[in-house]
mmCIF file of C-alpha atoms in Angstrom:
data_model
loop_
_atom_site.group_PDB
_atom_site.id
_atom_site.type_symbol
_atom_site.label_atom_id
_atom_site.label_comp_id
_atom_site.label_asym_id
_atom_site.label_seq_id
_atom_site.Cartn_x
_atom_site.Cartn_y
_atom_site.Cartn_z
ATOM 1 C CA VAL D 1 122.710 -33.959 28.482
ATOM 2 C CA GLY D 2 121.785 -37.474 29.598
ATOM 3 C CA GLU D 3 125.462 -38.445 30.043
ATOM 4 C CA HIS D 4 126.175 -35.303 32.095
ATOM 5 C CA THR D 5 123.131 -35.997 34.257
ATOM 6 C CA ASN D 6 124.198 -39.603 34.815
ATOM 7 C CA LEU D 7 127.703 -38.507 35.817
ATOM 8 C CA PHE D 8 126.304 -35.944 38.268
ATOM 9 C CA LEU D 9 123.986 -38.496 39.860
ATOM 10 C CA TYR D 10 126.729 -41.117 40.069
ATOM 11 C CA ARG D 11 129.095 -38.770 41.927
ATOM 12 C CA ASN D 12 126.398 -37.754 44.394
ATOM 13 C CA VAL D 13 125.295 -41.343 44.982
ATOM 14 C CA MET D 14 128.832 -42.301 45.960
ATOM 15 C CA MET D 15 128.760 -39.568 48.632
ATOM 16 C CA LEU D 16 125.659 -40.927 50.336
ATOM 17 C CA PRO D 17 125.956 -42.265 53.921
ATOM 18 C CA ASN D 18 126.157 -46.041 54.260
ATOM 19 C CA VAL D 19 122.545 -46.529 55.306
ATOM 20 C CA LEU D 20 121.166 -44.396 52.443
ATOM 21 C CA LEU D 21 123.524 -46.040 49.984
ATOM 22 C CA VAL D 22 122.295 -49.490 51.026
ATOM 23 C CA ALA D 23 118.695 -48.377 50.568
ATOM 24 C CA PHE D 24 119.578 -46.993 47.136
ATOM 25 C CA LEU D 25 121.361 -50.181 46.143
ATOM 26 C CA SER D 26 118.287 -52.148 47.120
ATOM 27 C CA ALA D 27 116.566 -50.454 44.196
ATOM 28 C CA ILE D 28 119.288 -51.896 41.996
ATOM 29 C CA GLY D 29 118.416 -55.276 43.472
ATOM 30 C CA ALA D 30 114.856 -54.684 42.308
ATOM 31 C CA THR D 31 115.825 -54.039 38.700
ATOM 32 C CA HIS D 32 118.201 -56.987 38.779
ATOM 33 C CA ALA D 33 115.474 -59.274 40.105
ATOM 34 C CA PHE D 34 112.922 -58.190 37.491
ATOM 35 C CA SER D 35 115.393 -58.366 34.638
ATOM 36 C CA SER D 36 116.751 -61.788 35.627
ATOM 37 C CA ALA D 37 113.265 -63.265 35.675
ATOM 38 C CA GLY D 38 113.132 -63.196 31.858
ATOM 39 C CA ASN D 39 114.115 -65.906 29.400
ATOM 40 C CA GLY D 40 117.504 -67.563 28.974
ATOM 41 C CA ASP D 41 120.777 -65.811 28.420
ATOM 42 C CA ARG D 42 119.206 -62.658 26.973
ATOM 43 C CA CYS D 43 118.302 -61.266 30.367
ATOM 44 C CA GLY D 44 121.350 -62.835 31.938
ATOM 45 C CA GLN D 45 123.542 -60.860 29.562
ATOM 46 C CA LYS D 46 121.564 -57.736 30.373
ATOM 47 C CA SER D 47 122.178 -58.078 34.089
ATOM 48 C CA ALA D 48 125.658 -56.604 34.126
ATOM 49 C CA LYS D 49 124.626 -53.814 31.788
ATOM 50 C CA ILE D 50 121.481 -53.079 33.781
ATOM 51 C CA PHE D 51 123.477 -53.060 37.032
ATOM 52 C CA SER D 52 125.836 -50.388 35.777
ATOM 53 C CA SER D 53 123.251 -48.282 33.958
ATOM 54 C CA SER D 54 120.588 -48.561 36.654
ATOM 55 C CA LEU D 55 122.971 -47.028 39.170
ATOM 56 C CA VAL D 56 121.782 -43.694 37.912
ATOM 57 C CA SER D 57 118.489 -44.658 36.268
ATOM 58 C CA PRO D 58 116.942 -47.864 37.615
ATOM 59 C CA LEU D 59 113.559 -47.228 35.999
ATOM 60 C CA HIS D 60 115.122 -47.190 32.566
ATOM 61 C CA ALA D 61 116.356 -50.726 33.061
ATOM 62 C CA THR D 62 112.853 -52.074 33.498
ATOM 63 C CA SER D 63 111.405 -50.311 30.500
ATOM 64 C CA SER D 64 112.589 -53.036 28.115
ATOM 65 C CA ASP D 65 110.989 -55.865 30.064
ATOM 66 C CA ASP D 66 107.332 -55.126 29.377
ATOM 67 C CA ASP D 67 106.924 -58.560 27.811
ATOM 68 C CA LEU D 68 107.220 -60.426 31.099
ATOM 69 C CA SER D 69 104.518 -63.018 31.685
ATOM 70 C CA PRO D 70 102.286 -62.914 34.845
ATOM 71 C CA THR D 71 104.167 -65.908 36.294
ATOM 72 C CA ALA D 72 107.532 -64.300 35.673
ATOM 73 C CA SER D 73 106.287 -61.051 37.192
ATOM 74 C CA THR D 74 105.215 -62.862 40.356
ATOM 75 C CA GLN D 75 108.571 -64.592 40.606
ATOM 76 C CA SER D 76 110.434 -61.360 39.934
ATOM 77 C CA ARG D 77 108.526 -59.539 42.679
ATOM 78 C CA ARG D 78 109.353 -62.324 45.125
ATOM 79 C CA SER D 79 113.014 -62.208 44.065
ATOM 80 C CA TRP D 80 113.058 -58.445 44.477
ATOM 81 C CA LEU D 81 111.711 -58.662 48.019
ATOM 82 C CA GLN D 82 114.310 -61.291 48.929
ATOM 83 C CA ASN D 83 117.194 -59.365 47.369
ATOM 84 C CA SER D 84 116.126 -56.064 48.923
ATOM 85 C CA ALA D 85 115.711 -57.564 52.394
ATOM 86 C CA SER D 86 119.108 -59.247 52.181
ATOM 87 C CA SER D 87 120.791 -56.037 51.021
ATOM 88 C CA ILE D 88 119.214 -53.908 53.741
ATOM 89 C CA LEU D 89 119.969 -56.410 56.532
ATOM 90 C CA LEU D 90 123.539 -56.837 55.346
ATOM 91 C CA GLY D 91 124.099 -53.108 55.080
ATOM 92 C CA SER D 92 122.541 -52.340 58.446
ATOM 93 C CA GLY D 93 124.617 -55.052 60.070
ATOM 94 C CA MET D 94 127.792 -53.554 58.641
ATOM 95 C CA ALA D 95 126.788 -50.090 59.803
ATOM 96 C CA LEU D 96 126.056 -51.293 63.318
ATOM 97 C CA THR D 97 129.173 -53.393 63.780
ATOM 98 C CA ALA D 98 131.701 -50.916 62.400
ATOM 99 C CA PRO D 99 131.660 -48.515 65.378
ATOM 100 C CA ALA D 100 131.956 -51.378 67.875
ATOM 101 C CA THR D 101 135.110 -52.610 66.179
ATOM 102 C CA SER D 102 136.733 -49.187 66.070
ATOM 103 C CA ALA D 103 135.885 -48.491 69.727
ATOM 104 C CA LEU D 104 138.736 -50.740 70.879
ATOM 105 C CA ALA D 105 142.159 -49.440 69.955
ATOM 106 C CA ARG D 106 143.992 -52.662 70.874
ATOM 107 C CA GLU D 107 143.375 -56.304 70.103
ATOM 108 C CA VAL D 108 141.115 -57.942 72.670
ATOM 109 C CA THR D 109 142.804 -60.874 74.396
ATOM 110 C CA ASP D 110 141.402 -63.846 76.274
ATOM 111 C CA ALA D 111 142.472 -67.162 77.795
ATOM 112 C CA SER D 112 143.644 -68.414 74.391
ATOM 113 C CA SER D 113 145.973 -65.472 73.721
ATOM 114 C CA GLY D 114 149.746 -65.345 74.052
ATOM 115 C CA GLU D 115 151.272 -67.834 76.483
ATOM 116 C CA LEU D 116 148.157 -68.070 78.668
ATOM 117 C CA PRO D 117 147.236 -71.598 77.459
ATOM 118 C CA ASP D 118 150.606 -72.826 78.796
ATOM 119 C CA LEU D 119 150.092 -71.382 82.282
ATOM 120 C CA PRO D 120 148.302 -73.168 85.149
ATOM 121 C CA THR D 121 144.541 -72.723 85.194
ATOM 122 C CA MET D 122 144.636 -70.746 88.441
ATOM 123 C CA SER D 123 147.252 -68.391 87.011
ATOM 124 C CA VAL D 124 145.111 -67.670 83.970
ATOM 125 C CA SER D 125 141.989 -67.205 86.046
ATOM 126 C CA SER D 126 143.700 -64.815 88.477
ATOM 127 C CA TYR D 127 145.292 -62.778 85.714
ATOM 128 C CA LEU D 128 142.077 -62.372 83.724
ATOM 129 C CA GLN D 129 140.167 -61.460 86.872
ATOM 130 C CA TYR D 130 142.538 -58.733 88.054
ATOM 131 C CA ARG D 131 144.107 -57.276 84.915
ATOM 132 C CA PHE D 132 141.366 -54.652 84.403
ATOM 133 C CA SER D 133 141.436 -53.418 87.987
ATOM 134 C CA LEU D 134 145.251 -53.451 88.072
ATOM 135 C CA GLN D 135 145.444 -51.170 85.042
ATOM 136 C CA LEU D 136 142.834 -48.905 86.609
ATOM 137 C CA ALA D 137 144.934 -48.832 89.787
ATOM 138 C CA ALA D 138 147.964 -47.845 87.709
ATOM 139 C CA ASP D 139 145.913 -45.044 86.120
ATOM 140 C CA TYR D 140 145.021 -43.797 89.601
ATOM 141 C CA TYR D 141 148.682 -43.974 90.638
ATOM 142 C CA MET D 142 149.652 -41.985 87.548
ATOM 143 C CA PHE D 143 146.845 -39.446 87.198
ATOM 144 C CA ASP D 144 145.825 -38.812 90.821
ATOM 145 C CA LEU D 145 148.331 -40.011 93.398
ATOM 146 C CA GLN D 146 151.288 -38.402 91.639
ATOM 147 C CA THR D 147 149.592 -35.011 91.982
ATOM 148 C CA MET D 148 148.526 -35.657 95.566
ATOM 149 C CA VAL D 149 152.057 -36.364 96.858
ATOM 150 C CA ALA D 150 153.196 -32.998 95.542
ATOM 151 C CA ASP D 151 150.570 -31.038 97.506
ATOM 152 C CA THR D 152 150.602 -30.972 101.309
ATOM 153 C CA ASP D 153 146.884 -30.140 101.304
ATOM 154 C CA GLU D 154 146.291 -33.629 99.891
ATOM 155 C CA PHE D 155 148.431 -35.480 102.435
ATOM 156 C CA GLY D 156 145.410 -36.251 104.580
ATOM 157 C CA ASP D 157 143.785 -38.065 101.647
ATOM 158 C CA VAL D 158 147.042 -39.906 100.954
ATOM 159 C CA ASN D 159 147.009 -41.226 104.511
ATOM 160 C CA GLU D 160 143.422 -42.399 104.011
ATOM 161 C CA LEU D 161 144.643 -44.716 101.251
ATOM 162 C CA VAL D 162 146.384 -46.965 103.761
ATOM 163 C CA ALA D 163 143.858 -46.631 106.577
ATOM 164 C CA SER D 164 141.679 -49.653 107.354
ATOM 165 C CA LYS D 165 137.956 -49.123 106.796
ATOM 166 C CA GLY D 166 134.899 -50.385 108.638
ATOM 167 C CA ALA D 167 136.585 -51.610 111.794
ATOM 168 C CA ARG D 168 134.457 -54.123 113.662
ATOM 169 C CA GLY D 169 135.417 -56.208 116.673
ATOM 170 C CA GLY D 170 138.960 -54.897 116.622
ATOM 171 C CA GLN D 171 139.480 -55.807 112.958
ATOM 172 C CA GLY D 172 139.400 -53.367 110.089
ATOM 173 C CA GLY D 173 138.634 -53.842 106.439
ATOM 174 C CA ALA D 174 141.283 -53.672 103.733
ATOM 175 C CA SER D 175 142.620 -50.237 102.849
ATOM 176 C CA ARG D 176 142.535 -49.030 99.260
ATOM 177 C CA ILE D 177 146.244 -49.739 98.806
ATOM 178 C CA GLU D 178 145.726 -53.243 100.146
ATOM 179 C CA ARG D 179 142.610 -53.865 98.082
ATOM 180 C CA ASP D 180 143.685 -52.394 94.727
ATOM 181 C CA TYR D 181 147.402 -53.222 94.675
ATOM 182 C CA VAL D 182 148.766 -55.591 97.313
ATOM 183 C CA ASN D 183 145.997 -58.208 97.358
ATOM 184 C CA PRO D 184 145.988 -58.698 93.536
ATOM 185 C CA MET D 185 149.783 -58.959 93.613
ATOM 186 C CA ARG D 186 149.623 -61.559 96.361
ATOM 187 C CA ILE D 187 146.870 -63.635 94.724
ATOM 188 C CA ILE D 188 148.460 -63.651 91.275
ATOM 189 C CA GLY D 189 151.881 -64.397 92.765
ATOM 190 C CA LEU D 190 150.585 -67.408 94.678
ATOM 191 C CA SER D 191 148.972 -68.827 91.530
ATOM 192 C CA MET D 192 151.989 -68.341 89.245
ATOM 193 C CA THR D 193 154.714 -70.826 88.442
ATOM 194 C CA PRO D 194 157.878 -70.568 90.590
ATOM 195 C CA GLU D 195 159.922 -68.866 87.876
ATOM 196 C CA TYR D 196 157.587 -65.856 87.987
ATOM 197 C CA ALA D 197 156.235 -66.135 91.546
ATOM 198 C CA ASP D 198 159.531 -65.029 93.120
ATOM 199 C CA GLU D 199 159.728 -61.912 90.930
ATOM 200 C CA ILE D 200 156.124 -61.019 91.702
ATOM 201 C CA ARG D 201 156.709 -61.447 95.427
ATOM 202 C CA ASP D 202 159.780 -59.177 95.259
ATOM 203 C CA SER D 203 157.719 -56.524 93.448
ATOM 204 C CA GLN D 204 154.963 -56.835 96.033
ATOM 205 C CA PHE D 205 157.345 -56.383 98.977
ATOM 206 C CA ALA D 206 159.030 -53.415 97.277
ATOM 207 C CA PHE D 207 155.659 -51.778 96.671
ATOM 208 C CA GLU D 208 154.558 -52.305 100.271
ATOM 209 C CA LYS D 209 157.836 -50.815 101.505
ATOM 210 C CA ALA D 210 157.329 -47.754 99.289
ATOM 211 C CA MET D 211 153.794 -47.256 100.558
ATOM 212 C CA SER D 212 155.059 -47.491 104.126
ATOM 213 C CA LYS D 213 157.534 -44.692 103.378
ATOM 214 C CA LEU D 214 154.756 -42.653 101.799
ATOM 215 C CA THR D 215 152.623 -43.039 104.914
ATOM 216 C CA LYS D 216 155.438 -41.844 107.171
ATOM 217 C CA ALA D 217 156.217 -38.870 104.918
ATOM 218 C CA THR D 218 152.610 -37.652 104.947
ATOM 219 C CA ALA D 219 151.666 -38.594 108.536
ATOM 220 C CA GLY D 220 150.166 -35.857 110.712
ATOM 221 C CA ILE D 221 149.764 -33.383 107.854
ATOM 222 C CA ARG D 222 146.234 -32.372 106.963
ATOM 223 C CA ARG D 223 144.630 -29.438 105.245
ATOM 224 C CA ASP D 224 142.582 -28.441 108.297
ATOM 225 C CA LEU D 225 145.335 -29.123 110.862
ATOM 226 C CA PRO D 226 147.583 -26.095 111.530
ATOM 227 C CA VAL D 227 150.977 -27.707 112.098
ATOM 228 C CA GLU D 228 154.455 -26.859 110.996
ATOM 229 C CA ILE D 229 155.284 -28.815 107.857
ATOM 230 C CA ASP D 230 158.722 -30.304 107.451
ATOM 231 C CA PRO D 231 160.304 -28.917 104.241
ATOM 232 C CA SER D 232 161.442 -32.437 103.381
ATOM 233 C CA ALA D 233 157.893 -33.847 103.519
ATOM 234 C CA VAL D 234 157.077 -33.324 99.843
ATOM 235 C CA PRO D 235 160.459 -34.582 98.525
ATOM 236 C CA LYS D 236 160.151 -37.689 100.715
ATOM 237 C CA ALA D 237 156.589 -38.299 99.508
ATOM 238 C CA LYS D 238 157.700 -37.965 95.878
ATOM 239 C CA GLU D 239 160.598 -40.332 96.512
ATOM 240 C CA ALA D 240 158.255 -42.914 98.020
ATOM 241 C CA TRP D 241 155.892 -42.510 95.038
ATOM 242 C CA GLU D 242 158.798 -43.111 92.657
ATOM 243 C CA GLU D 243 159.817 -46.291 94.477
ATOM 244 C CA GLY D 244 156.233 -47.501 94.278
ATOM 245 C CA ARG D 245 156.139 -46.715 90.555
ATOM 246 C CA LEU D 246 159.225 -48.827 89.916
ATOM 247 C CA ALA D 247 157.817 -51.719 91.958
ATOM 248 C CA LEU D 248 154.464 -51.577 90.149
ATOM 249 C CA ASN D 249 156.198 -51.426 86.773
ATOM 250 C CA SER D 250 158.337 -54.439 87.705
ATOM 251 C CA PHE D 251 155.181 -56.358 88.561
ATOM 252 C CA PHE D 252 153.550 -55.414 85.234
ATOM 253 C CA VAL D 253 156.644 -56.374 83.226
ATOM 254 C CA THR D 254 156.725 -59.778 84.919
ATOM 255 C CA LEU D 255 153.058 -60.371 84.102
ATOM 256 C CA ASN D 256 153.496 -59.261 80.476
ATOM 257 C CA THR D 257 156.400 -61.686 80.148
ATOM 258 C CA ALA D 258 154.595 -64.576 81.839
ATOM 259 C CA THR D 259 151.454 -64.176 79.729
ATOM 260 C CA GLY D 260 153.313 -63.513 76.486
ATOM 261 C CA LEU D 261 151.132 -60.428 75.947
ATOM 262 C CA LYS D 262 153.657 -57.692 75.270
ATOM 263 C CA ASP D 263 152.743 -54.326 76.816
ATOM 264 C CA GLU D 264 149.185 -55.406 77.654
ATOM 265 C CA LEU D 265 149.611 -53.897 81.107
ATOM 266 C CA THR D 266 150.889 -50.360 80.555
ATOM 267 C CA VAL D 267 153.802 -49.330 82.768
ATOM 268 C CA ILE D 268 154.042 -45.817 84.220
ATOM 269 C CA PRO D 269 156.811 -43.689 82.653
ATOM 270 C CA PRO D 270 159.026 -41.497 84.847
ATOM 271 C CA PRO D 271 157.902 -37.935 85.617
ATOM 272 C CA GLY D 272 158.714 -35.394 82.942
ATOM 273 C CA PRO D 273 157.220 -33.154 80.259
ATOM 274 C CA ASN D 274 156.416 -36.128 77.996
ATOM 275 C CA GLN D 275 155.143 -38.461 80.697
ATOM 276 C CA MET D 276 151.474 -38.201 79.706
ATOM 277 C CA LYS D 277 152.258 -38.836 76.039
ATOM 278 C CA GLU D 278 154.522 -41.776 76.834
ATOM 279 C CA TYR D 279 151.897 -43.331 79.065
ATOM 280 C CA GLY D 280 149.437 -43.284 76.177
ATOM 281 C CA ARG D 281 146.255 -43.754 78.219
ATOM 282 C CA ASN D 282 143.444 -41.218 78.119
ATOM 283 C CA ILE D 283 143.079 -39.124 81.263
ATOM 284 C CA ARG D 284 139.676 -37.847 80.119
ATOM 285 C CA ARG D 285 138.278 -41.368 79.948
ATOM 286 C CA TYR D 286 139.752 -42.052 83.362
ATOM 287 C CA ASN D 287 138.155 -38.945 84.884
ATOM 288 C CA GLU D 288 134.810 -39.772 83.282
ATOM 289 C CA LEU D 289 134.957 -43.326 84.586
ATOM 290 C CA MET D 290 135.777 -42.141 88.105
ATOM 291 C CA LYS D 291 133.040 -39.505 88.009
ATOM 292 C CA LYS D 292 130.279 -41.898 86.968
ATOM 293 C CA THR D 293 131.474 -44.587 89.356
ATOM 294 C CA LYS D 294 131.341 -42.078 92.198
ATOM 295 C CA GLN D 295 127.818 -41.052 91.176
ATOM 296 C CA CYS D 296 126.712 -44.681 91.266
ATOM 297 C CA GLN D 297 128.325 -45.114 94.646
ATOM 298 C CA ASN D 298 126.538 -42.055 96.027
ATOM 299 C CA ARG D 299 123.192 -43.323 94.764
ATOM 300 C CA GLY D 300 123.666 -46.483 96.782
ATOM 301 C CA GLY D 301 124.295 -44.508 99.991
ATOM 302 C CA PRO D 302 126.831 -45.154 102.759
ATOM 303 C CA ALA D 303 125.503 -48.677 103.371
ATOM 304 C CA LEU D 304 126.604 -49.778 99.883
ATOM 305 C CA ALA D 305 129.695 -47.609 99.534
ATOM 306 C CA SER D 306 132.114 -50.262 100.810
ATOM 307 C CA GLY D 307 130.858 -52.774 98.248
ATOM 308 C CA TRP D 308 131.702 -50.670 95.197
ATOM 309 C CA GLY D 309 135.441 -51.096 95.569
ATOM 310 C CA LYS D 310 135.008 -54.871 95.671
ATOM 311 C CA LEU D 311 132.836 -54.778 92.550
ATOM 312 C CA MET D 312 135.441 -52.710 90.725
ATOM 313 C CA VAL D 313 138.271 -55.089 91.631
ATOM 314 C CA SER D 314 136.321 -58.247 90.816
ATOM 315 C CA GLY D 315 135.226 -56.893 87.437
ATOM 316 C CA TYR D 316 131.510 -57.215 88.192
ATOM 317 C CA LEU D 317 130.684 -53.503 88.152
ATOM 318 C CA GLN D 318 127.597 -53.236 85.968
ATOM 319 C CA ASP D 319 126.864 -50.414 83.554
ATOM 320 C CA SER D 320 123.695 -49.347 85.397
ATOM 321 C CA CYS D 321 124.750 -45.683 85.656
ATOM 322 C CA GLY D 322 126.390 -45.195 82.269
ATOM 323 C CA VAL D 323 129.788 -46.418 83.488
ATOM 324 C CA GLU D 324 132.049 -47.442 80.619
ATOM 325 C CA PRO D 325 132.547 -51.230 80.466
ATOM 326 C CA MET D 326 135.919 -52.173 81.888
ATOM 327 C CA GLU D 327 136.878 -54.147 78.783
ATOM 328 C CA GLY D 328 136.508 -51.088 76.576
ATOM 329 C CA TYR D 329 138.376 -48.939 79.078
ATOM 330 C CA PHE D 330 141.208 -51.464 79.392
ATOM 331 C CA PHE D 331 141.784 -51.949 75.657
ATOM 332 C CA GLN D 332 141.945 -48.228 74.821
#
């Protein structure tokens, strides 16, 4: 009966959650501490036996040590407290760090990764500063803009992407296309070595040309403006989007090659039934990020609205409204 009971308890102990298992194993530390406080090799030889048998009955292991002296008992209590504290802290640390490690699906990279140490300091600094926002811009291009160019009701919002904001004294602020795509391309291109700078500049010019075509294809068409829509408007908008996709992908491929970090910046696959699967990035996480960012922006009011885009691009957007950290979002 005792053997069957021990087997039952052993199987159930192995099914305990990590935290409970650590607490249970601390009891084993107690029996080990008390038993090892005895004399010579006798208790030392018992340790392994006590460890295995006390897994199911720790009290039984201490029943044979009634002959401990007061001094040995004091030492054994102190040893038990030390062993138990160490076991609990170690176990809790493992339990707390495990989820953080699994939260990132890809290896986190920094200035020491790939070929970055061989690049000029300004190149490394520019790349690390803009890589998060560039991937977010690609997600927007894939998840949102692709849908918008196929719907004439969204053409007004498409035009807003290239419109200057906050005009003062005859000068307007950067548009979203300029801020999220063109400016990072220009800054990174100027900081790169000549062998990559020319390719980046070509990608930048091609992207700007595509966005110019997109603006012309969607100009004058708004949801609340009753005008006759040219049947070729949607095909032209889709064509301009495709040219922009190729230019953005060319820019990403050049950066992945220059940094030696293969596929760190995810390119946008061509439209098709498997496009979302091939892209591999989570649209739900993107939508959640955009939703919470918008909520934070609205809390700040119109006076602070223009500053949120700059914070997103610079990587300094703080998690004050439950917004997912950009590092975790990037390395998904």
